Amino acid sequence: MNIWHDLRADMVRKEEYTVFTANSIGNTAILSFDGNSGLLCLDHVGDPNIGAPNNTGFLPRTCTPQGLPIATVLLCNAPLPAMTLVRCRPVGLIVLHLEHGGVRKMLLSAACADEFWSACLTVEEIPTAHRKALVRYLRYDQQVVGQPAASVEFQGLEQAERYFDACQKDYLIRYCGMRPQEVEKAASDNNGI
């Protein structure tokens, strides 16, 4: 089974979706997704004193411009093991503006099963200290991989949903053989995609 392609389509909607986790709170060994196998692989190892402040994961049945599933930061109080399926809903979008001019985007997702974070509806409701810790870690991690971030921006739910829609449409075109017109028609008919 390749988790990127084999998850049921109805489990990935912009209002609520299933994320498969990659990195757990506190991890210093960072895993990335291998699209060919559908497995996680060791990407890099960071400083043993600097652990991730959040779980991270990927959204099946989406495809970013880099050809990978959407990466997401999970708002959840418990460390989750890799390859755990977690029901989430979007809260916002994190945009890392890289020094070389590129951009890296990550959805900010609230775990539905976490009583505290499931009540968080907007980026503004995330405690300032938590956002600052996340920015520090993301800047550190980008430095480790040799792609320093010039700035980190938090965007709202509307931007997150637009990014999700674009990446889901791209997935349907690339991997499901749909033509752009078919994808647009399905979206406008409210049949879901």
Short mmCIF file of C-alpha atoms in Angstrom, two decimals:
data_model
loop_
_atom_site.label_atom_id
_atom_site.label_comp_id
_atom_site.label_asym_id
_atom_site.label_seq_id
_atom_site.Cartn_x
_atom_site.Cartn_y
_atom_site.Cartn_z
CA MET A 1 0.00 0.00 0.00
CA ASN A 2 1.24 3.48 -0.89
CA ILE A 3 -0.41 5.84 1.63
CA TRP A 4 -0.12 8.74 -0.82
CA HIS A 5 -2.34 7.10 -3.43
CA ASP A 6 -4.33 4.35 -1.73
CA LEU A 7 -6.28 6.29 0.91
CA ARG A 8 -9.96 6.66 0.01
CA ALA A 9 -10.73 9.97 -1.71
CA ASP A 10 -13.54 10.79 0.74
CA MET A 11 -10.98 10.88 3.59
CA VAL A 12 -9.29 13.93 2.07
CA ARG A 13 -11.59 16.96 1.91
CA LYS A 14 -10.52 20.53 2.56
CA GLU A 15 -12.91 20.85 5.53
CA GLU A 16 -11.54 17.72 7.25
CA TYR A 17 -8.83 15.35 6.10
CA THR A 18 -6.65 12.47 7.16
CA VAL A 19 -2.96 13.20 7.69
CA PHE A 20 -0.29 10.52 7.99
CA THR A 21 2.34 11.57 10.48
CA ALA A 22 6.05 11.70 9.79
CA ASN A 23 7.80 13.44 12.68
CA SER A 24 6.86 13.42 16.34
CA ILE A 25 7.12 16.19 18.92
CA GLY A 26 10.70 16.25 20.21
CA ASN A 27 12.21 14.36 17.27
CA THR A 28 15.66 15.33 16.08
CA ALA A 29 15.82 12.71 13.31
CA ILE A 30 13.70 14.23 10.53
CA LEU A 31 11.85 11.91 8.19
CA SER A 32 10.69 12.83 4.69
CA PHE A 33 8.24 11.11 2.36
CA ASP A 34 9.39 8.89 -0.49
CA GLY A 35 6.69 9.07 -3.15
CA ASN A 36 7.76 5.94 -5.02
CA SER A 37 7.53 3.56 -2.08
CA GLY A 38 4.97 5.41 0.03
CA LEU A 39 7.31 5.09 3.00
CA LEU A 40 9.21 7.53 5.17
CA CYS A 41 12.98 7.84 4.93
CA LEU A 42 15.58 9.58 7.07
CA ASP A 43 16.14 13.04 5.63
CA HIS A 44 18.54 14.54 8.17
CA VAL A 45 19.46 14.58 11.84
CA GLY A 46 19.43 17.84 13.74
CA ASP A 47 20.98 19.00 16.97
CA PRO A 48 20.05 16.53 19.75
CA ASN A 49 19.12 19.49 21.97
CA ILE A 50 16.62 20.97 19.50
CA GLY A 51 13.51 18.85 19.05
CA ALA A 52 10.47 19.59 16.92
CA PRO A 53 7.76 21.51 18.85
CA ASN A 54 4.98 19.86 16.81
CA ASN A 55 4.14 16.65 15.04
CA THR A 56 4.34 16.92 11.27
CA GLY A 57 2.86 14.89 8.46
CA PHE A 58 1.58 14.77 4.90
CA LEU A 59 -1.81 14.82 3.17
CA PRO A 60 -2.51 11.89 0.86
CA ARG A 61 -4.08 12.53 -2.56
CA THR A 62 -2.53 16.00 -2.89
CA CYS A 63 0.42 17.12 -4.99
CA THR A 64 2.46 20.28 -4.47
CA PRO A 65 4.45 22.00 -7.23
CA GLN A 66 7.47 20.04 -5.91
CA GLY A 67 5.68 16.77 -6.76
CA LEU A 68 5.07 15.67 -3.16
CA PRO A 69 2.01 15.53 -0.90
CA ILE A 70 1.21 18.66 1.11
CA ALA A 71 3.31 18.91 4.27
CA THR A 72 1.47 19.88 7.44
CA VAL A 73 2.27 20.95 10.97
CA LEU A 74 -0.11 19.21 13.38
CA LEU A 75 -1.49 21.04 16.37
CA CYS A 76 -1.71 18.19 18.87
CA ASN A 77 -0.50 17.94 22.47
CA ALA A 78 0.66 14.32 22.27
CA PRO A 79 3.70 13.03 20.37
CA LEU A 80 2.43 10.72 17.63
CA PRO A 81 4.41 7.86 16.08
CA ALA A 82 5.29 7.99 12.39
CA MET A 83 2.67 6.72 9.91
CA THR A 84 -0.26 7.33 12.27
CA LEU A 85 -3.46 8.39 10.54
CA VAL A 86 -4.92 11.50 12.18
CA ARG A 87 -8.21 13.26 11.35
CA CYS A 88 -7.54 16.99 11.09
CA ARG A 89 -9.05 20.22 9.92
CA PRO A 90 -7.21 23.22 8.53
CA VAL A 91 -6.43 26.25 10.68
CA GLY A 92 -4.11 28.17 8.38
CA LEU A 93 -1.05 28.12 6.16
CA ILE A 94 2.62 28.61 7.01
CA VAL A 95 4.68 30.21 4.24
CA LEU A 96 8.46 30.13 4.50
CA HIS A 97 10.08 32.69 2.20
CA LEU A 98 13.50 31.24 1.46
CA GLU A 99 16.61 33.37 1.10
CA HIS A 100 17.27 32.10 -2.43
CA GLY A 101 13.84 33.33 -3.50
CA GLY A 102 11.83 30.12 -3.26
CA VAL A 103 8.82 29.43 -1.07
CA ARG A 104 7.91 26.46 1.11
CA LYS A 105 4.29 26.07 2.22
CA MET A 106 2.86 23.90 4.99
CA LEU A 107 -0.72 23.54 6.16
CA LEU A 108 -1.36 24.21 9.82
CA SER A 109 -3.78 21.47 10.95
CA ALA A 110 -5.66 20.89 14.20
CA ALA A 111 -6.03 17.25 15.29
CA CYS A 112 -9.77 16.61 15.72
CA ALA A 113 -9.17 14.17 18.60
CA ASP A 114 -7.20 16.70 20.66
CA GLU A 115 -9.67 18.53 22.90
CA PHE A 116 -7.52 21.65 23.26
CA TRP A 117 -6.39 22.10 19.65
CA SER A 118 -9.65 21.02 18.02
CA ALA A 119 -11.19 24.19 19.51
CA CYS A 120 -8.61 26.34 17.68
CA LEU A 121 -10.33 27.80 14.61
CA THR A 122 -7.91 30.47 13.40
CA VAL A 123 -4.19 31.18 13.35
CA GLU A 124 -4.81 34.09 15.72
CA GLU A 125 -6.05 31.65 18.39
CA ILE A 126 -2.71 29.84 18.52
CA PRO A 127 -0.84 31.13 21.58
CA THR A 128 1.90 33.59 20.64
CA ALA A 129 4.55 31.59 22.50
CA HIS A 130 3.63 28.48 20.49
CA ARG A 131 3.84 30.36 17.18
CA LYS A 132 7.23 31.82 18.15
CA ALA A 133 8.58 28.37 19.07
CA LEU A 134 7.37 27.00 15.75
CA VAL A 135 8.99 29.85 13.80
CA ARG A 136 12.31 29.35 15.65
CA TYR A 137 12.24 25.63 14.88
CA LEU A 138 11.30 26.07 11.20
CA ARG A 139 14.09 28.60 10.73
CA TYR A 140 16.55 26.23 12.44
CA ASP A 141 15.44 23.26 10.32
CA GLN A 142 15.67 25.22 7.07
CA GLN A 143 19.20 26.27 8.05
CA VAL A 144 20.16 22.61 8.67
CA VAL A 145 19.03 21.59 5.16
CA GLY A 146 20.86 24.52 3.56
CA GLN A 147 17.78 26.50 2.54
CA PRO A 148 17.56 29.31 5.10
CA ALA A 149 14.23 31.08 5.53
CA ALA A 150 14.31 34.86 5.20
CA SER A 151 10.89 35.11 6.82
CA VAL A 152 8.02 32.95 8.09
CA GLU A 153 4.43 34.05 7.55
CA PHE A 154 1.19 32.71 9.00
CA GLN A 155 -1.81 32.98 6.68
CA GLY A 156 -5.47 32.31 7.41
CA LEU A 157 -7.95 29.57 6.62
CA GLU A 158 -8.97 30.99 3.25
CA GLN A 159 -5.38 30.83 1.95
CA ALA A 160 -4.99 27.32 3.39
CA GLU A 161 -8.12 26.12 1.61
CA ARG A 162 -7.00 27.67 -1.70
CA TYR A 163 -3.62 25.93 -1.40
CA PHE A 164 -5.34 22.63 -0.56
CA ASP A 165 -7.69 22.96 -3.57
CA ALA A 166 -4.83 23.69 -5.97
CA CYS A 167 -2.77 20.73 -4.71
CA GLN A 168 -5.73 18.36 -4.80
CA LYS A 169 -6.58 19.40 -8.37
CA ASP A 170 -2.96 18.90 -9.39
CA TYR A 171 -3.04 15.41 -7.85
CA LEU A 172 -6.17 14.48 -9.85
CA ILE A 173 -4.56 15.68 -13.08
CA ARG A 174 -1.15 14.05 -12.48
CA TYR A 175 -2.19 10.74 -10.90
CA CYS A 176 -5.85 10.13 -11.74
CA GLY A 177 -5.70 11.06 -15.42
CA MET A 178 -8.35 13.77 -15.19
CA ARG A 179 -8.23 16.72 -17.55
CA PRO A 180 -8.26 20.22 -16.04
CA GLN A 181 -11.78 20.81 -17.40
CA GLU A 182 -13.06 17.66 -15.66
CA VAL A 183 -11.52 18.71 -12.36
CA GLU A 184 -13.06 22.21 -12.61
CA LYS A 185 -16.47 20.75 -13.50
CA ALA A 186 -16.36 18.32 -10.57
CA ALA A 187 -15.46 21.18 -8.21
CA SER A 188 -18.22 23.45 -9.54
CA ASP A 189 -20.80 20.65 -9.34
CA ASN A 190 -19.99 20.32 -5.61
CA ASN A 191 -19.44 16.61 -6.10
CA GLY A 192 -16.15 16.91 -4.27
CA ILE A 193 -12.88 15.90 -5.79
#
